[in-house]
PDB file of C-alpha atoms in Angstrom:
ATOM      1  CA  UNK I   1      83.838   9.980  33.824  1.00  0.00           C
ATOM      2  CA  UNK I   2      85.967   9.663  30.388  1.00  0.00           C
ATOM      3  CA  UNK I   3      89.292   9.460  30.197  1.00  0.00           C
ATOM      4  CA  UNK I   4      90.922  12.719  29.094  1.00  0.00           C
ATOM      5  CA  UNK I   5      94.401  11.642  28.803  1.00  0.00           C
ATOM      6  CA  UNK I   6      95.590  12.545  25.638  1.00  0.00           C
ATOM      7  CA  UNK I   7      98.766  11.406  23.515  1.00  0.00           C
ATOM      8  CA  UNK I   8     101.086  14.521  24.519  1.00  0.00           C
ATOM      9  CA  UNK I   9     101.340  13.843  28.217  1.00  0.00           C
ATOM     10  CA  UNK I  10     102.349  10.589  27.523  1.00  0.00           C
ATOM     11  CA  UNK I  11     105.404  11.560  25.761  1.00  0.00           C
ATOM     12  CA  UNK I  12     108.837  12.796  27.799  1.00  0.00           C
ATOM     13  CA  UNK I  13     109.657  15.619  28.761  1.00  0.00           C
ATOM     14  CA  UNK I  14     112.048  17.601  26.707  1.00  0.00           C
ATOM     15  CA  UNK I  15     110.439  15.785  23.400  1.00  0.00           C
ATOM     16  CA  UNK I  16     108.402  17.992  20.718  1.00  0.00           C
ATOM     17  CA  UNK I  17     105.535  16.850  18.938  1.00  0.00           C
ATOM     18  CA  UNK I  18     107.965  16.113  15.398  1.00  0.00           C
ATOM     19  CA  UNK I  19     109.809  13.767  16.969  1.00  0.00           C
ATOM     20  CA  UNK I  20     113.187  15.736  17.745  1.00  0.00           C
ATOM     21  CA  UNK I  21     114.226  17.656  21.313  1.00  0.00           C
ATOM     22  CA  UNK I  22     113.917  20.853  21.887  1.00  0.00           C
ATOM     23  CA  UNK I  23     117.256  22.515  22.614  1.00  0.00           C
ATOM     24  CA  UNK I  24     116.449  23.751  25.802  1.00  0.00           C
ATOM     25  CA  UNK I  25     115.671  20.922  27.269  1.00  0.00           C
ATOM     26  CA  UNK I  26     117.793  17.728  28.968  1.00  0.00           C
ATOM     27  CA  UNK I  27     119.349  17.214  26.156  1.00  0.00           C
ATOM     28  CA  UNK I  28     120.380  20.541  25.920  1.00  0.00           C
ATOM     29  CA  UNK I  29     121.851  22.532  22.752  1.00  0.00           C
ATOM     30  CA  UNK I  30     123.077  20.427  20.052  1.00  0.00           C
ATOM     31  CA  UNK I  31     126.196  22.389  19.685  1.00  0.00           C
ATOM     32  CA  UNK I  32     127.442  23.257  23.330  1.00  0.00           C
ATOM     33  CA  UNK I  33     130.835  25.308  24.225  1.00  0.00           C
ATOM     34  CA  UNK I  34     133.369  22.956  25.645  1.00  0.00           C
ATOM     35  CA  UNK I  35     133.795  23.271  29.150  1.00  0.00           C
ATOM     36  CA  UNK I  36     136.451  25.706  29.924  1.00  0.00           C
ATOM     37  CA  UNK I  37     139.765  23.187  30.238  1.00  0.00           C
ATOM     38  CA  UNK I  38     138.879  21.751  26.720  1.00  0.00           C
ATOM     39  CA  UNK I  39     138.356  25.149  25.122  1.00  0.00           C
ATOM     40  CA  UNK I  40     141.798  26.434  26.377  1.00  0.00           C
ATOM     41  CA  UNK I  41     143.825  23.264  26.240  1.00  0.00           C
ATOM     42  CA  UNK I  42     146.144  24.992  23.597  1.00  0.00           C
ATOM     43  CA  UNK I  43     146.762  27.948  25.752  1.00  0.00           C
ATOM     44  CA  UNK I  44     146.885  25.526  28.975  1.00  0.00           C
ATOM     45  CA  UNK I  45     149.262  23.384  27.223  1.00  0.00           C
ATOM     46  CA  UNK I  46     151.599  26.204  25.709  1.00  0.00           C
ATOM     47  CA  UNK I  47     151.874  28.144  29.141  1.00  0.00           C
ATOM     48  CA  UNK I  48     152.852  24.914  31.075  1.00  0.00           C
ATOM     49  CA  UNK I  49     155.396  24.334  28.142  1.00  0.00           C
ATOM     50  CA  UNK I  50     156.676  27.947  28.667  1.00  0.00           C
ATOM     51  CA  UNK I  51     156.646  27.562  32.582  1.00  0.00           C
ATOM     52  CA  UNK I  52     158.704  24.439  32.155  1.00  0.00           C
ATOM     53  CA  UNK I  53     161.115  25.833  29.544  1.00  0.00           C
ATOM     54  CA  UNK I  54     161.722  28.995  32.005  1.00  0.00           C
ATOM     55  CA  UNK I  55     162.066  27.055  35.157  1.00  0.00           C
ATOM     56  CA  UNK I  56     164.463  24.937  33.376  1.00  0.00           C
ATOM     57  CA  UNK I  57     166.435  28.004  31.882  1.00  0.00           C
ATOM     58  CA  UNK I  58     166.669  29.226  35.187  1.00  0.00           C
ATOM     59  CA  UNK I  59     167.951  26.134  36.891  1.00  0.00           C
ATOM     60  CA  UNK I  60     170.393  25.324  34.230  1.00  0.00           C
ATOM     61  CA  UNK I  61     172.088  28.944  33.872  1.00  0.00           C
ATOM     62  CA  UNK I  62     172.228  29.352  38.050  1.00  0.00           C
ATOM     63  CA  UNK I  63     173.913  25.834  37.586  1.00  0.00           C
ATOM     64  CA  UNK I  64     176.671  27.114  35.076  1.00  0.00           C
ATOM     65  CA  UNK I  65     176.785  30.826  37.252  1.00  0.00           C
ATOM     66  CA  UNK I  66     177.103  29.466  40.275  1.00  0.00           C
ATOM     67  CA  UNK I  67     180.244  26.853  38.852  1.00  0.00           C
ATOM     68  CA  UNK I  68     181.696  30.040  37.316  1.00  0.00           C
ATOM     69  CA  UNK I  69     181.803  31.858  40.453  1.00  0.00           C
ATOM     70  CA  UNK I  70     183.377  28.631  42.406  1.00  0.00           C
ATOM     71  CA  UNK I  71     186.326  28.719  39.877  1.00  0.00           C
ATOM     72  CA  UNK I  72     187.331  31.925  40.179  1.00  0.00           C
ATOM     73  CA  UNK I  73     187.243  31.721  44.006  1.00  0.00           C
ATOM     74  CA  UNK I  74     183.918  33.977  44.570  1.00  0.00           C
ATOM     75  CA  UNK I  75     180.762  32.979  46.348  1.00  0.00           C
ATOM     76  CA  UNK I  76     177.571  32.763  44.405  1.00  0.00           C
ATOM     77  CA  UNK I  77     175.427  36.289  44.227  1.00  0.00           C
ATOM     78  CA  UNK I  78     171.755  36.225  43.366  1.00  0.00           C
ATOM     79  CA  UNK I  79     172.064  40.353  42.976  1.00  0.00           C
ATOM     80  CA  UNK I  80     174.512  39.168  40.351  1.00  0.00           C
ATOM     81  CA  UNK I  81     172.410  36.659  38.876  1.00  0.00           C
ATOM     82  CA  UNK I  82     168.999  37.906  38.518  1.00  0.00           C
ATOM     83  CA  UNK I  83     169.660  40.786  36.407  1.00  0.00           C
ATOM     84  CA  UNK I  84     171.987  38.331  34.082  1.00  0.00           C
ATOM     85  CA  UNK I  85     168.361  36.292  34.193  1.00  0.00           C
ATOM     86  CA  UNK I  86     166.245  38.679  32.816  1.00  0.00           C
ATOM     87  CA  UNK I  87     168.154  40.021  30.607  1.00  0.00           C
ATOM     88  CA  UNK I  88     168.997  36.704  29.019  1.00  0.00           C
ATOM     89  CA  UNK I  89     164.854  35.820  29.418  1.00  0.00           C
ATOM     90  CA  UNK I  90     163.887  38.828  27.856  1.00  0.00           C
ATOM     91  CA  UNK I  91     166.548  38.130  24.782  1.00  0.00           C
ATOM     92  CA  UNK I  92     164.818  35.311  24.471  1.00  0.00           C
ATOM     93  CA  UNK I  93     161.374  36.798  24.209  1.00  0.00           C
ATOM     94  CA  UNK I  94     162.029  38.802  21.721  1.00  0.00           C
ATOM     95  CA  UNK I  95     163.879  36.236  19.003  1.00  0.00           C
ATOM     96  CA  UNK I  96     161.228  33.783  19.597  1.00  0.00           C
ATOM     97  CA  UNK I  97     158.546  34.482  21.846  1.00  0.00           C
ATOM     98  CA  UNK I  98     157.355  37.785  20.256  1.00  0.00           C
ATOM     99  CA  UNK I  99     157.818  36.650  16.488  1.00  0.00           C
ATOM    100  CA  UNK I 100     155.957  33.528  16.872  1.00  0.00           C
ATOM    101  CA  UNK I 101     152.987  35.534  18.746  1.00  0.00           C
ATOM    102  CA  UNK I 102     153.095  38.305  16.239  1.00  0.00           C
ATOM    103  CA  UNK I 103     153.190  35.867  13.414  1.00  0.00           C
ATOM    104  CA  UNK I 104     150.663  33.674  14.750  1.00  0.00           C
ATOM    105  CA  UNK I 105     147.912  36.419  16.078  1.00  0.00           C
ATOM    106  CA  UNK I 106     148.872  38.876  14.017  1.00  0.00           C
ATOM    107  CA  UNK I 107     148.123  36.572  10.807  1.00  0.00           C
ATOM    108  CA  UNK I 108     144.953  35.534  12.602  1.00  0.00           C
ATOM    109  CA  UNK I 109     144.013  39.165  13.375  1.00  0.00           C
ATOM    110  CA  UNK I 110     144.346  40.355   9.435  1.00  0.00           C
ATOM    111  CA  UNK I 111     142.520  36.798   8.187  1.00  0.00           C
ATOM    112  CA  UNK I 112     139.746  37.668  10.855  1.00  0.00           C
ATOM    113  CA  UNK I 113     139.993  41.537   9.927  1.00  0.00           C
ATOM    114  CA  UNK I 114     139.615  40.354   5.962  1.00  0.00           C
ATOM    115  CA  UNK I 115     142.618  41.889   4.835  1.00  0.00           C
ATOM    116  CA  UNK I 116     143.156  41.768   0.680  1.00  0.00           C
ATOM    117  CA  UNK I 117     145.926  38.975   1.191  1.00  0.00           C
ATOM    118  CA  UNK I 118     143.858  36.623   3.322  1.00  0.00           C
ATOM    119  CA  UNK I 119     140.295  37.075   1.093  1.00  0.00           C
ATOM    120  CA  UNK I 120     139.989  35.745  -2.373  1.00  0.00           C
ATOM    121  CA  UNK I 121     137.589  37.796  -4.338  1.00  0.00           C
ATOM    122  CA  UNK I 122     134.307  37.261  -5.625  1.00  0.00           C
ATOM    123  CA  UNK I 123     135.611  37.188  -9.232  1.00  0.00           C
ATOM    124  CA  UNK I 124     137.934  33.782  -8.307  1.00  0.00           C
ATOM    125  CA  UNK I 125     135.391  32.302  -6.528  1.00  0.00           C
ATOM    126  CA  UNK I 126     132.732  32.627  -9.310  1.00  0.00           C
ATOM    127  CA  UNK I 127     135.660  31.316 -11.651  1.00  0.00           C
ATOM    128  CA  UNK I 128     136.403  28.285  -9.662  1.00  0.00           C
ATOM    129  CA  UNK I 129     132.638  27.347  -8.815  1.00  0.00           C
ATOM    130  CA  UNK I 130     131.861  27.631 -13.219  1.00  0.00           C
ATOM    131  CA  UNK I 131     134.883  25.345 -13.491  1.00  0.00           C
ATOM    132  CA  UNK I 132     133.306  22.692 -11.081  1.00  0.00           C
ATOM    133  CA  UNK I 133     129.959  23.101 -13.080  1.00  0.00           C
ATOM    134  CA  UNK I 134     131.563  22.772 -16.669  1.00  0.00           C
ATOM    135  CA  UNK I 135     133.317  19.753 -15.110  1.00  0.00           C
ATOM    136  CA  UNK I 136     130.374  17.870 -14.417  1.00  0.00           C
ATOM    137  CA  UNK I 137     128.978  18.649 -17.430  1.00  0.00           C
ATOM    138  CA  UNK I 138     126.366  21.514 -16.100  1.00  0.00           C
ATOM    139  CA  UNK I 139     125.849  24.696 -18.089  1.00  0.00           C
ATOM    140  CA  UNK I 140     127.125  27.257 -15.187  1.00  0.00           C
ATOM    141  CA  UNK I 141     124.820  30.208 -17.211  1.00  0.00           C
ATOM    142  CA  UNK I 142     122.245  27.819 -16.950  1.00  0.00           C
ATOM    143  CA  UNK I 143     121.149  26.863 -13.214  1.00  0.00           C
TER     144      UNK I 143
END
């Protein structure tokens, strides 16, 4: 009997005939989403700096109210305190907090959206693109 093997099932799996993988395959896609701790690290990274920055506002200001209340004689009152906390927490959140996210999404939201300010038109692009031809020395009318 003749052999029948033939040069394709000699190759590996997950290999096309041209030479390159196919995407599907062990290799997999070329261009894969990050697993999930890589694409959140900026948003992992800025909560833990905001857990850390709260904790430590806490701490520090039941430090200085409890100190006030030994001087003047009084025990230390968390029904006292907590309000004082939140209050001061949510001052906080909206000189920085809320500015930085508005000015940070928000700007992202209208350059995403294509708002006038965040597009250049057609016109400027055309301009700059001739001036990049005519440098070179290539007749932009002329492709």
């Amino acid at each position: 009997m003749a052999d029948t093997t033939t040069a394709s099932s000699t190759r590996p799996s997950g290999s096309a005939s041209n030479g390159r993988r196919s995407p599907g395959r062990a290799g997999g896609p070329p261009f894969r989403k990050p697993r999930w701790p890589k694409a959140y690290a900026f948003a992992l990274v800025t909560g833990a700096l905001f857990l850390v920055s709260w904790i430590g506002q806490f701490v520090f200001q039941a430090t200085v109210e409890s100190n006030e209340a030994s001087q003047h004689g009084q025990s230390f009152a968390w029904a006292e305190f907590l309000p004082q906390f939140l209050a001061s927490t949510f001052e906080n959140w909206q000189s920085e907090f809320l500015q930085l996210i508005w000015q940070a999404a928000g700007l992202a939201l209208f350059y995403y959206w294509g708002s006038s300010q965040s597009r250049e038109s057609d016109e400027r692009i055309e301009a700059k693109l001739d001036a990049l031809l005519r440098e070179r020395d290539l007749d932009p009318e002329n492709p």
